[in-house]
Coordinates of C-alpha atoms in Angstrom, one line a residue:
Chain A
M1 CA 103.2 74.3 69.1
A2 CA 105.0 71.2 70.4
V3 CA 107.7 71.8 72.9
E4 CA 110.2 70.0 70.7
Q5 CA 109.5 72.4 67.8
L6 CA 109.9 75.4 70.1
R7 CA 113.3 74.0 71.1
R8 CA 114.7 74.0 67.6
D9 CA 117.5 76.4 68.2
V10 CA 118.0 75.6 71.8
F11 CA 120.5 73.3 73.5
D12 CA 120.1 70.8 76.3
G13 CA 120.8 72.7 79.5
S14 CA 120.6 69.6 81.7
A15 CA 123.5 68.1 79.8
L16 CA 125.7 71.1 80.7
R17 CA 125.3 70.3 84.4
A18 CA 128.1 67.7 84.0
D19 CA 130.5 70.6 83.5
F20 CA 129.6 72.1 87.0
P21 CA 130.9 70.2 90.0
V22 CA 128.4 71.8 92.3
F23 CA 125.7 69.6 90.9
D24 CA 127.6 66.6 92.2
R25 CA 127.2 67.8 95.7
P26 CA 124.5 65.9 97.6
H27 CA 121.6 68.0 98.7
R28 CA 120.1 67.3 102.1
S29 CA 116.7 66.8 100.5
G30 CA 118.2 63.7 98.8
L31 CA 117.0 65.3 95.5
P32 CA 119.2 66.7 92.7
L33 CA 119.8 70.4 93.1
A34 CA 117.5 72.6 91.0
F35 CA 119.5 75.8 91.1
L36 CA 117.3 78.8 90.3
D37 CA 119.4 81.6 91.8
S38 CA 121.9 82.4 89.1
A39 CA 120.9 86.1 89.2
A40 CA 122.5 86.3 92.6
S41 CA 125.6 84.4 91.6
A42 CA 126.3 81.5 89.2
P43 CA 128.0 78.2 89.8
K44 CA 131.3 77.7 88.1
P45 CA 132.2 75.2 85.3
R46 CA 135.2 73.0 85.8
S47 CA 137.1 75.0 83.2
V48 CA 136.9 78.2 85.3
I49 CA 137.9 76.4 88.5
E50 CA 140.8 74.8 86.7
A51 CA 141.9 78.1 85.1
V52 CA 142.1 79.7 88.5
A53 CA 144.1 76.8 89.9
D54 CA 146.3 76.8 86.8
A55 CA 147.0 80.5 87.1
Y56 CA 148.1 80.0 90.8
G57 CA 149.9 76.8 90.0
H58 CA 151.8 77.6 86.9
H59 CA 151.5 81.2 85.8
Y60 CA 151.6 83.2 89.0
A61 CA 153.7 86.3 89.7
N62 CA 152.7 89.9 90.2
V63 CA 151.7 91.6 86.9
H64 CA 153.1 94.7 85.2
R65 CA 156.3 94.9 87.1
G66 CA 158.6 91.8 87.2
I67 CA 161.5 91.8 84.7
Y68 CA 161.5 88.0 84.5
E69 CA 159.7 85.4 82.4
L70 CA 157.2 84.3 85.0
S71 CA 155.9 87.8 85.5
E72 CA 155.8 88.4 81.8
D73 CA 153.7 85.3 81.5
A74 CA 151.4 86.4 84.2
T75 CA 151.1 89.9 82.7
A76 CA 150.4 88.5 79.2
R77 CA 147.6 86.3 80.6
F78 CA 146.1 89.1 82.7
E79 CA 146.1 91.4 79.6
G80 CA 144.7 88.5 77.6
A81 CA 141.7 88.4 80.0
R82 CA 141.2 92.1 79.5
R83 CA 141.1 91.7 75.7
A84 CA 138.6 88.8 76.1
V85 CA 136.3 91.1 78.2
A86 CA 136.6 93.9 75.6
R87 CA 135.8 91.5 72.7
F88 CA 132.9 90.0 74.7
I89 CA 131.1 93.3 75.1
G90 CA 132.1 94.9 71.8
A91 CA 134.4 97.5 73.4
P92 CA 136.4 99.4 70.7
S93 CA 139.6 99.0 72.7
D94 CA 140.8 96.8 75.6
R95 CA 142.4 100.0 77.1
E96 CA 138.8 100.9 77.9
I97 CA 138.4 97.9 80.3
V98 CA 139.1 98.6 83.9
F99 CA 139.3 95.5 86.2
V100 CA 137.4 96.0 89.4
R101 CA 135.9 93.7 92.1
N102 CA 132.4 93.7 90.8
A103 CA 129.7 95.9 89.1
T104 CA 129.1 97.7 92.4
E105 CA 132.7 98.9 92.5
A106 CA 132.6 99.8 88.8
I107 CA 129.6 102.1 89.5
N108 CA 131.2 103.5 92.6
L109 CA 134.3 104.3 90.5
V110 CA 132.2 106.3 88.1
A111 CA 130.3 108.0 90.9
F112 CA 133.5 109.0 92.8
S113 CA 135.8 109.8 89.9
W114 CA 133.5 111.2 87.1
G115 CA 130.8 112.3 89.5
R116 CA 132.8 114.3 91.9
T117 CA 134.5 116.0 89.0
N118 CA 131.5 116.8 86.8
V119 CA 128.5 117.0 89.1
G120 CA 127.9 120.1 91.3
A121 CA 125.4 121.7 93.4
G122 CA 122.0 122.1 91.7
D123 CA 122.9 119.6 88.9
L124 CA 120.4 116.8 88.2
I125 CA 121.3 113.1 88.3
L126 CA 118.7 110.6 87.0
S127 CA 118.4 107.0 88.2
T128 CA 115.3 104.8 88.0
Q129 CA 112.8 103.2 90.4
M130 CA 113.9 99.9 89.0
E131 CA 117.5 99.9 90.1
H132 CA 119.5 97.5 92.2
H133 CA 120.8 99.3 95.2
A134 CA 124.3 99.2 93.5
N135 CA 123.0 101.7 90.9
L136 CA 121.1 103.8 93.3
V137 CA 123.0 104.3 96.6
P138 CA 126.2 105.6 95.0
W139 CA 124.2 108.3 93.3
Q140 CA 122.4 109.2 96.5
Q141 CA 125.8 109.6 98.1
L142 CA 127.0 111.7 95.2
A143 CA 123.9 113.9 95.4
T144 CA 124.3 114.3 99.2
E145 CA 128.0 115.2 98.9
T146 CA 127.7 117.6 96.0
G147 CA 124.3 119.2 96.6
A148 CA 123.1 117.7 93.3
R149 CA 119.5 116.7 92.8
L150 CA 118.6 113.0 92.3
E151 CA 115.4 112.0 90.6
Y152 CA 114.1 108.6 89.6
V153 CA 112.4 107.6 86.4
A154 CA 109.1 105.9 87.1
I155 CA 108.2 102.4 86.2
T156 CA 104.8 101.2 84.9
D157 CA 102.5 98.7 86.6
D158 CA 103.8 95.9 84.4
G159 CA 107.4 96.7 85.3
R160 CA 108.6 98.7 82.3
L161 CA 110.6 101.9 82.4
D162 CA 108.1 104.7 81.8
L163 CA 109.6 106.3 78.7
D164 CA 107.2 109.3 78.9
D165 CA 108.4 110.0 82.4
L166 CA 112.0 109.5 81.2
R167 CA 111.5 112.1 78.4
A168 CA 110.0 114.6 80.8
R169 CA 112.8 114.3 83.3
L170 CA 115.4 114.4 80.5
A171 CA 114.0 117.8 79.5
Q172 CA 115.5 119.1 82.7
R173 CA 118.9 118.3 81.1
P174 CA 120.4 116.0 83.7
K175 CA 124.2 115.4 83.8
L176 CA 123.8 111.6 83.9
L177 CA 121.3 108.7 83.7
A178 CA 122.1 105.6 85.7
V179 CA 120.0 102.7 84.4
G180 CA 120.0 98.9 84.6
H181 CA 120.0 96.8 81.4
V182 CA 118.0 93.9 83.0
S183 CA 116.2 94.4 86.3
N184 CA 117.3 91.8 88.9
A185 CA 114.0 92.2 90.8
L186 CA 111.6 92.2 87.9
G187 CA 113.4 90.6 85.0
T188 CA 112.6 93.5 82.7
I189 CA 114.9 94.1 79.7
N190 CA 115.1 97.8 79.2
P191 CA 115.3 99.3 75.7
I192 CA 118.8 100.7 76.2
E193 CA 119.4 101.7 72.6
E194 CA 116.4 104.0 72.7
V195 CA 117.1 105.2 76.3
S196 CA 120.7 106.1 75.3
R197 CA 119.6 108.0 72.3
L198 CA 117.1 110.0 74.4
A199 CA 119.6 110.7 77.1
H200 CA 122.3 111.8 74.7
D201 CA 119.9 114.1 72.9
A202 CA 119.4 115.7 76.3
G203 CA 123.1 116.0 76.9
A204 CA 123.3 113.3 79.6
L205 CA 125.8 110.5 79.9
V206 CA 124.5 106.9 80.4
V207 CA 125.9 104.6 83.1
L208 CA 124.6 101.1 82.4
D209 CA 124.4 98.4 85.1
A210 CA 124.8 95.3 82.9
A211 CA 125.4 92.8 85.7
Q212 CA 122.2 91.0 84.8
S213 CA 122.5 91.2 81.0
V214 CA 126.1 90.5 80.0
P215 CA 125.9 86.9 81.4
H216 CA 122.7 86.2 79.5
M217 CA 122.6 87.9 76.1
P218 CA 124.8 89.4 73.4
V219 CA 125.8 92.9 74.7
D220 CA 127.6 95.4 72.5
V221 CA 128.5 98.7 74.1
T222 CA 128.7 100.5 70.7
R223 CA 125.3 99.3 69.6
L224 CA 123.8 100.2 73.0
G225 CA 125.3 103.6 72.8
V226 CA 126.1 103.9 76.5
D227 CA 129.0 105.7 78.0
F228 CA 129.9 103.4 80.9
L229 CA 129.0 99.8 81.5
A230 CA 129.5 97.8 84.7
L231 CA 129.7 94.0 84.9
S232 CA 130.4 91.3 87.5
G233 CA 132.4 88.2 86.8
H234 CA 130.6 86.0 89.4
K235 CA 127.2 86.2 87.7
M236 CA 128.7 85.0 84.3
L237 CA 130.2 81.8 85.5
G238 CA 133.4 83.5 86.5
P239 CA 135.1 83.9 89.9
S240 CA 133.9 86.4 92.6
G241 CA 136.2 89.3 93.2
I242 CA 136.5 90.4 89.6
G243 CA 134.4 92.5 87.5
A244 CA 134.9 95.2 84.9
L245 CA 134.1 98.8 84.1
W246 CA 134.0 99.8 80.5
G247 CA 134.0 103.5 79.7
R248 CA 134.5 105.6 76.6
R249 CA 138.2 106.3 76.3
E250 CA 138.0 110.1 76.3
L251 CA 135.9 110.0 79.5
L252 CA 138.3 107.6 81.3
E253 CA 141.3 109.8 80.1
A254 CA 139.7 112.9 81.6
M255 CA 138.8 111.3 84.9
P256 CA 140.9 111.5 88.1
P257 CA 141.9 108.2 89.8
F258 CA 139.4 106.5 92.1
M259 CA 141.9 104.8 94.4
T260 CA 145.6 105.7 94.5
G261 CA 148.7 103.8 95.5
G262 CA 150.9 101.3 93.7
S263 CA 150.6 100.3 90.0
M264 CA 148.5 103.2 89.0
I265 CA 151.3 105.8 88.9
S266 CA 153.5 107.1 86.2
K267 CA 156.0 108.9 88.4
V268 CA 156.0 109.6 92.1
T269 CA 158.1 112.1 93.9
L270 CA 157.7 113.4 97.4
E271 CA 156.2 116.5 95.9
G272 CA 153.6 114.9 93.7
T273 CA 152.5 112.1 91.4
T274 CA 151.5 111.6 87.8
W275 CA 149.1 108.9 86.8
A276 CA 149.6 105.8 84.7
E277 CA 147.8 105.5 81.4
V278 CA 144.2 104.3 81.2
P279 CA 143.2 101.7 82.4
L280 CA 146.0 101.2 84.9
K281 CA 145.3 104.6 86.3
F282 CA 142.2 103.0 87.9
E283 CA 143.8 99.8 89.0
A284 CA 145.7 100.6 92.2
G285 CA 147.4 97.8 94.0
T286 CA 147.8 94.2 93.0
P287 CA 144.7 93.2 91.0
A288 CA 142.8 89.9 91.0
I289 CA 145.3 88.0 88.9
A290 CA 144.0 84.4 89.0
E291 CA 140.4 85.6 89.0
A292 CA 141.1 87.3 85.7
A293 CA 142.2 84.0 84.3
G294 CA 139.0 82.5 85.6
L295 CA 136.9 85.3 84.0
H296 CA 138.7 84.6 80.7
A297 CA 137.8 80.9 81.0
A298 CA 134.1 81.8 81.8
I299 CA 134.0 84.0 78.6
D300 CA 135.5 81.2 76.6
Y301 CA 132.8 78.8 78.0
L302 CA 130.0 81.2 77.2
E303 CA 131.4 81.9 73.7
G304 CA 131.6 78.2 73.2
I305 CA 127.9 78.0 73.6
G306 CA 127.3 81.3 71.8
M307 CA 125.5 84.2 73.4
D308 CA 122.7 84.1 70.8
A309 CA 122.1 80.4 71.9
V310 CA 122.2 81.4 75.6
R311 CA 119.6 84.0 75.0
A312 CA 117.4 81.7 72.9
H313 CA 117.7 79.0 75.6
E314 CA 116.7 81.3 78.4
R315 CA 113.9 82.8 76.4
F316 CA 112.5 79.4 75.7
L317 CA 112.7 78.5 79.4
F318 CA 111.2 81.8 80.5
E319 CA 108.2 81.3 78.2
Q320 CA 107.6 77.8 79.5
A321 CA 108.0 78.9 83.2
R322 CA 105.8 82.0 82.6
D323 CA 103.0 79.9 81.1
A324 CA 103.3 77.3 83.8
L325 CA 103.0 79.9 86.6
A326 CA 100.1 81.5 84.8
A327 CA 98.2 78.2 85.1
L328 CA 98.7 78.1 88.9
P329 CA 95.9 79.8 90.9
G330 CA 97.2 82.2 93.6
V331 CA 100.5 82.9 91.8
R332 CA 101.4 86.2 90.3
L333 CA 104.4 87.0 88.2
L334 CA 105.9 90.5 88.1
G335 CA 107.3 92.3 85.1
P336 CA 106.4 92.4 81.4
E337 CA 104.6 89.5 79.9
S338 CA 106.5 89.4 76.6
A339 CA 109.7 87.4 76.4
D340 CA 111.1 90.2 74.2
E341 CA 111.1 92.4 77.3
H342 CA 111.6 89.8 80.1
A343 CA 114.8 87.9 80.9
A344 CA 114.8 84.5 82.5
V345 CA 114.2 86.1 85.9
L346 CA 110.8 85.2 87.4
S347 CA 109.9 87.3 90.4
F348 CA 106.6 86.1 91.8
V349 CA 104.3 86.1 94.8
I350 CA 102.2 83.3 96.1
D351 CA 99.0 84.5 97.8
G352 CA 99.1 83.9 101.6
V353 CA 102.7 82.7 101.8
H354 CA 105.6 85.0 102.6
P355 CA 108.5 84.6 100.2
H356 CA 110.9 83.6 103.0
D357 CA 108.6 80.7 103.8
V358 CA 108.4 79.9 100.1
A359 CA 112.1 79.7 99.8
T360 CA 112.4 77.5 102.9
V361 CA 109.8 75.1 101.6
F362 CA 111.5 75.1 98.2
D363 CA 114.9 74.4 99.8
H364 CA 113.4 71.3 101.4
H365 CA 112.4 70.2 97.9
G366 CA 115.9 70.8 96.6
V367 CA 115.0 74.0 94.7
A368 CA 117.2 77.0 95.4
V369 CA 115.6 80.4 94.9
R370 CA 116.1 83.9 96.2
A371 CA 113.5 85.4 98.5
G372 CA 113.6 89.0 99.7
H373 CA 113.8 92.5 98.3
H374 CA 116.6 91.6 95.9
C375 CA 118.6 94.7 96.9
A376 CA 115.9 96.7 95.2
Q377 CA 113.7 97.9 98.0
P378 CA 112.2 100.8 96.0
V379 CA 110.9 98.2 93.5
M380 CA 109.1 96.3 96.3
A381 CA 107.7 99.6 97.6
R382 CA 106.5 100.5 94.1
Y383 CA 104.4 97.3 94.0
D384 CA 103.5 97.5 97.7
L385 CA 105.2 94.1 98.3
P386 CA 107.4 93.2 101.3
A387 CA 109.4 90.9 99.1
T388 CA 109.1 88.4 96.3
T389 CA 110.4 85.0 95.5
R390 CA 112.7 85.0 92.5
A391 CA 113.6 82.0 90.2
S392 CA 116.4 82.9 87.7
L393 CA 117.5 80.5 85.0
Y394 CA 120.8 80.0 83.2
V395 CA 122.6 77.7 80.8
Y396 CA 122.5 74.6 83.1
N397 CA 118.8 74.9 83.7
D398 CA 116.2 73.1 81.6
L399 CA 112.5 72.1 81.5
D400 CA 113.1 69.6 84.4
D401 CA 113.9 72.7 86.6
V402 CA 110.7 74.4 85.5
E403 CA 108.8 71.3 86.5
R404 CA 110.6 71.3 89.9
L405 CA 109.6 75.0 90.3
V406 CA 106.0 74.2 89.6
S407 CA 106.0 71.2 92.0
A408 CA 107.6 73.2 94.7
I409 CA 104.9 76.0 94.4
R410 CA 102.2 73.3 94.6
A411 CA 103.8 71.8 97.7
T412 CA 104.1 75.2 99.3
Q413 CA 100.4 76.0 98.7
T414 CA 99.4 72.6 100.1
L415 CA 101.5 73.0 103.2
F416 CA 100.1 76.4 103.9
G417 CA 96.6 75.3 102.9
T418 CA 96.2 78.1 100.3
A419 CA 95.5 75.8 97.3
Chain B
M1 CA 110.7 71.0 106.9
D2 CA 107.8 69.2 108.5
N3 CA 109.6 70.0 111.8
L4 CA 109.8 73.7 110.9
Y5 CA 106.3 74.3 109.6
R6 CA 104.5 72.4 112.3
D7 CA 100.8 73.0 112.7
F8 CA 101.1 75.3 115.7
I9 CA 103.5 77.5 113.8
L10 CA 101.0 77.8 110.9
E11 CA 98.2 78.4 113.3
H12 CA 100.0 81.3 114.9
Y13 CA 100.7 82.6 111.4
R14 CA 97.1 82.4 110.3
E15 CA 95.7 83.7 113.6
P16 CA 98.4 85.5 115.5
H17 CA 97.8 86.3 119.2
N18 CA 98.2 90.0 120.3
K19 CA 98.1 91.4 116.8
G20 CA 97.3 95.1 116.5
V21 CA 98.2 98.4 118.1
L22 CA 97.4 99.4 121.7
E23 CA 96.1 102.9 122.2
P24 CA 97.1 104.5 124.5
H25 CA 100.5 102.8 125.1
D26 CA 103.6 103.5 127.2
L27 CA 106.2 102.0 124.9
H28 CA 106.4 101.7 121.2
F29 CA 109.1 100.6 118.8
A30 CA 109.2 99.5 115.1
D31 CA 112.0 97.9 113.2
S32 CA 112.6 95.8 110.1
N33 CA 114.3 92.6 109.1
P34 CA 117.2 93.8 106.9
T35 CA 117.2 90.7 104.8
C36 CA 113.6 91.0 103.6
G37 CA 112.5 94.5 104.7
D38 CA 109.6 93.1 106.7
E39 CA 108.5 95.6 109.3
M40 CA 107.2 94.9 112.8
S41 CA 106.0 97.2 115.5
M42 CA 105.2 96.6 119.2
T43 CA 103.2 98.6 121.7
L44 CA 103.2 98.0 125.4
Q45 CA 101.0 99.2 128.2
L46 CA 102.6 99.3 131.7
D47 CA 101.2 99.3 135.2
D48 CA 100.8 102.5 137.2
A49 CA 104.4 102.2 138.5
K50 CA 105.6 101.9 134.9
Q51 CA 107.4 98.8 135.9
R52 CA 105.4 95.8 134.6
V53 CA 103.7 94.9 131.4
V54 CA 99.9 95.0 131.5
D55 CA 99.3 94.4 127.9
V56 CA 101.2 94.1 124.6
A57 CA 100.5 93.9 120.9
F58 CA 102.6 93.6 117.8
D59 CA 101.7 94.7 114.2
G60 CA 103.2 94.3 110.7
R61 CA 103.4 91.7 108.1
G62 CA 105.9 89.0 107.7
C63 CA 106.7 85.3 107.2
A64 CA 105.3 82.5 109.2
I65 CA 108.4 82.3 111.4
S66 CA 108.4 86.0 112.3
Q67 CA 104.7 86.1 112.9
A68 CA 104.7 83.0 115.0
S69 CA 107.7 84.2 116.9
A70 CA 106.0 87.5 117.8
S71 CA 102.7 85.7 118.6
I72 CA 104.4 83.3 121.0
L73 CA 106.7 85.9 122.5
T74 CA 104.0 88.4 123.2
D75 CA 102.0 85.7 125.0
E76 CA 104.7 85.5 127.6
L77 CA 105.2 89.2 128.4
R78 CA 102.2 90.2 130.5
G79 CA 103.2 90.6 134.2
M80 CA 106.9 90.7 133.4
S81 CA 109.0 93.6 134.6
L82 CA 111.0 95.8 132.4
D83 CA 114.2 94.5 133.9
E84 CA 113.2 91.0 133.1
L85 CA 112.5 92.0 129.5
R86 CA 115.9 93.7 129.2
A87 CA 117.6 90.6 130.5
M88 CA 115.7 88.2 128.2
D89 CA 118.0 85.7 126.4
P90 CA 117.5 85.7 122.6
G91 CA 118.4 82.1 122.6
D92 CA 115.4 81.4 124.8
V93 CA 113.1 83.3 122.4
V94 CA 114.3 81.0 119.6
E95 CA 114.0 77.9 121.7
N96 CA 110.5 78.8 122.8
L97 CA 109.4 78.7 119.1
G98 CA 109.8 74.9 119.5
V99 CA 111.0 74.3 116.0
P100 CA 114.6 74.1 114.6
I101 CA 115.7 77.5 113.3
G102 CA 118.8 77.6 111.1
P103 CA 121.0 80.5 110.2
A104 CA 119.0 81.4 107.1
R105 CA 115.9 82.1 109.2
L106 CA 117.3 83.3 112.4
K107 CA 116.5 87.0 111.8
C108 CA 112.9 86.0 111.1
A109 CA 112.8 84.3 114.5
L110 CA 114.5 87.2 116.3
L111 CA 112.7 90.2 114.8
S112 CA 110.1 90.2 117.6
Y113 CA 112.9 90.1 120.2
K114 CA 114.7 92.9 118.5
V115 CA 111.6 95.1 118.4
L116 CA 110.9 94.3 122.0
Q117 CA 114.4 95.3 123.0
G118 CA 114.0 98.5 121.1
A119 CA 110.8 99.2 123.1
V120 CA 112.4 98.7 126.5
I121 CA 116.0 99.8 125.8
G122 CA 115.7 102.2 122.9
A123 CA 117.0 102.6 119.4
E124 CA 120.5 101.6 120.5
A125 CA 119.3 98.0 120.9
R126 CA 121.3 95.8 118.6
W127 CA 120.7 92.5 116.8
P128 CA 122.1 89.7 119.0
D129 CA 125.2 87.9 117.8
E130 CA 123.8 85.2 115.6
A131 CA 126.7 82.8 116.2
D132 CA 126.1 83.0 119.9
V133 CA 122.4 82.4 119.5
L134 CA 122.9 79.4 117.2
A135 CA 125.5 78.0 119.5
G136 CA 123.4 78.4 122.6
G137 CA 120.0 77.7 121.2
S138 CA 119.4 73.9 121.4
A139 CA 116.0 74.0 119.8
P140 CA 114.2 70.7 119.9

């Protein structure tokens, strides 16, 4: 099928680069920047940068306290951002959105607040071999502190969750399953609807690390059937320093605070304190006010494209890149082959060249990729790899970037004499 | 880049000197590069007085920079005293590589130094301050 036909529902990513000032920055290679590291953190469109500046410039006061117009304005905009996040992920209520710094903090909030209340000695917690450290280390800590057991669902040779292993472990009736939606190290898209159903049938809650999915595909918490969801703003074109935890209201209501102090109280006396309503109960101290405005603008930008179109675009680019890499000798792509199960995250190895060297050579060709263990060392251990090179694609990428990736691989192999 | 991946670096990578494990040995240490997880170990044989290096070997897998760095560093160690090893300047180790090392690859270049320090000082050896090394290291 001709490329142009394949593209029928897909937009021109290269045209979007004009919205992102970072692409105006000269690269020392003298070449245009081929940015293939969005899974780590994404560049910001002008509208997000301007929204942050506008929040500081024209709408800034502390939120939820001031009895004056400017604070009311700031509060209304902050709460507007919360509603935007709720709508974006299909949350039944914006009261279920807790602003945090990032997905890591969201998961830690659940581990500290829900975990230390509901998990005890001898209880079982399930995570998976596929997780980012953010969805693994907090559970190790919880297990260490409570005496709970922690087990990991296995992954298959082609980078899928092993659902038979999941069923077997769920039969032990764990309290909780912590799982990622999209693996940042493999690109795998996990079948969360099915996973949630299996977990709930076994009486376990599901904590979903959606840091790699919310930016790239339609996500609906009700359809997925999870109980908690963690996201980061900075991976979805928004500012760093803001993310969100979504949780089912009845769970959030029953949980104790994570951090305590100002803003999160109902009444404080020297003898004791009662907590504010959800979600403010979990938002101690002055929050990331301008960053919330930036996150709102990022959601507007993505919704302007349409998340179905974002997914179709990335799916198309993944298939092109996957096929291009398959045609190169000495290059091996990790993760499932089918684009149905593989996001636009290409984690690969080049025979005879260490990923750090790959990334350095790529950089000199103006191609930015991630090399390393991707904060998922157990994944690397599973495949007996020290590290991989990872190219991840987003809205501003297009076929020219795929070509740059292929050229950079060829150049690397030539330099190291492995081609 | 042509400056970084010069032929001698690639030659050390493909055929590193002093690669392997010495048995028996007097000193041994292993550590990893926290940014990529690459592991490296080093074994040293000392003279009868346990004061000077008679032989040394390193092992492990890693990038061209870390392997070349270990290959070049270990070539220098025979005959050196333990005091000299402890006093070694990490900036000199980077400079001896003979290629420009930026902040992104500094840990790769210093892993062999870190492992060596672990062998002669112990597990309390720390990574050198990167800003100091970059400020002092005037690599050609």
